[in-house]
XYZ file of C-alpha atoms in Angstrom:
147
model
C 2.503 -36.309 -2.296
C 3.441 -37.290 1.213
C 1.432 -35.947 4.170
C 3.827 -34.421 6.681
C 1.402 -33.226 9.324
C -2.250 -32.411 9.889
C -4.208 -30.273 12.345
C -7.899 -29.471 12.756
C -9.138 -26.693 15.020
C -12.214 -24.493 15.407
C -12.114 -21.722 12.792
C -11.565 -18.945 15.288
C -9.079 -16.089 15.382
C -7.797 -17.316 18.748
C -6.309 -20.345 16.897
C -4.455 -18.300 14.273
C -1.062 -18.289 16.000
C -1.201 -22.021 16.652
C -2.064 -22.781 13.012
C 0.649 -20.472 11.646
C 3.204 -22.031 13.980
C 2.101 -25.486 12.828
C 2.776 -24.575 9.181
C 6.023 -22.782 10.020
C 7.443 -25.777 11.888
C 6.536 -28.110 9.037
C 8.153 -25.777 6.459
C 11.262 -25.471 8.620
C 11.533 -29.266 8.872
C 11.594 -29.340 5.075
C 14.686 -27.141 5.020
C 12.935 -24.113 3.561
C 14.885 -20.908 4.169
C 13.612 -18.463 6.800
C 12.725 -15.676 4.348
C 10.544 -18.093 2.409
C 8.931 -19.360 5.624
C 7.899 -15.791 6.457
C 6.252 -15.510 3.035
C 4.466 -18.814 3.690
C 3.282 -17.527 7.074
C 1.918 -14.313 5.527
C 0.039 -16.234 2.836
C -1.313 -18.829 5.247
C -2.448 -16.126 7.643
C -4.324 -14.348 4.862
C -6.135 -17.547 3.885
C -6.999 -18.445 7.478
C -8.255 -14.983 8.441
C -10.552 -15.014 5.405
C -11.989 -18.338 6.585
C -12.378 -17.088 10.169
C -14.155 -13.929 9.019
C -16.326 -15.165 6.167
C -16.665 -18.950 5.838
C -19.091 -19.644 8.646
C -20.778 -16.274 9.181
C -23.137 -16.880 12.153
C -22.236 -20.483 12.944
C -19.236 -22.404 14.255
C -16.994 -24.543 12.091
C -13.550 -26.044 11.810
C -10.513 -25.508 9.658
C -8.058 -28.252 8.727
C -4.495 -27.628 7.657
C -2.463 -30.369 6.005
C 1.200 -29.922 5.091
C 2.503 -32.101 2.272
C 5.696 -32.562 0.344
C 6.800 -34.393 -2.739
C 10.186 -35.990 -3.146
C 11.354 -33.180 -5.347
C 10.858 -29.502 -4.694
C 7.251 -28.904 -3.665
C 5.859 -28.061 -0.241
C 2.086 -27.719 -0.084
C -0.309 -26.342 2.487
C -3.862 -27.572 2.065
C -6.457 -25.538 3.988
C -9.988 -26.926 4.231
C -13.218 -25.583 5.650
C -16.860 -26.585 5.309
C -18.156 -23.033 5.201
C -20.037 -21.358 2.396
C -18.586 -22.102 -1.044
C -16.034 -19.483 -1.956
C -13.379 -19.615 -4.618
C -10.877 -17.025 -3.524
C -9.276 -17.207 -6.963
C -12.454 -15.894 -8.584
C -11.685 -12.408 -7.258
C -10.366 -9.897 -9.750
C -6.900 -8.588 -9.047
C -6.945 -5.087 -7.610
C -5.783 -2.258 -9.836
C -2.595 -1.303 -8.034
C -1.935 1.458 -10.555
C -4.807 3.521 -9.151
C -4.235 6.107 -6.476
C -4.909 4.565 -3.060
C -7.943 6.832 -2.577
C -9.484 5.433 -5.775
C -8.990 1.727 -5.022
C -11.751 -0.595 -3.915
C -11.468 -2.077 -0.451
C -10.501 -5.760 -0.325
C -8.615 -8.180 -2.501
C -5.092 -7.067 -1.609
C -4.464 -10.093 0.625
C -5.247 -12.519 -2.179
C -3.120 -10.413 -4.541
C -0.231 -10.678 -2.073
C -0.672 -14.450 -1.749
C -0.486 -14.806 -5.524
C 2.710 -12.765 -5.641
C 4.438 -14.608 -2.797
C 3.497 -18.216 -3.559
C 4.339 -20.311 -6.606
C 0.786 -21.524 -7.151
C -2.595 -21.366 -5.456
C -5.383 -23.769 -6.322
C -9.001 -24.007 -5.230
C -11.499 -26.824 -5.455
C -14.856 -27.619 -3.889
C -14.809 -31.180 -2.634
C -17.639 -32.887 -0.720
C -19.085 -29.619 0.614
C -15.665 -28.339 1.588
C -13.546 -25.483 0.296
C -10.020 -26.712 -0.326
C -7.343 -24.102 -0.902
C -3.907 -25.423 -1.795
C -0.843 -23.222 -1.523
C 2.129 -24.566 -3.457
C 5.673 -23.546 -2.594
C 8.852 -24.352 -4.448
C 11.452 -25.073 -1.781
C 14.229 -23.698 -3.960
C 12.464 -20.743 -5.534
C 14.771 -17.992 -6.694
C 13.721 -14.494 -5.668
C 12.759 -12.875 -8.975
C 13.629 -9.443 -7.632
C 16.983 -10.506 -6.253
C 18.237 -13.672 -7.987
C 21.467 -13.712 -5.977
C 19.530 -14.468 -2.757
């Protein structure tokens, strides 16, 4: 895996646009189509907002974003924070068959990330949460294979 770019900023909502733009530019430089870049932006935003809102609670902290690529078809976004340990993948998927008034609040963002991205991985490494979003550059839209 080749590191394409790296950024580290305070984990604050005011840095969200800058971090999303950072990932978007890196994905664009890899030749990923615009529709797929929008899906990457949505997923990255969900991950970052969760970190901003929950990782550090009453203290300040940073978030690092590293974009990587292999020589084949994979683009990866690695998002790291040193906040409280939290495996986002441990959340149960929401029951989308229930009426909206019966559903529990929360979990839809992670559900959306799982649907949009090819793979999401979590690991705890040296007191840091590391969330890796994996994107196939040539993924075929399952709902519309001609696009």
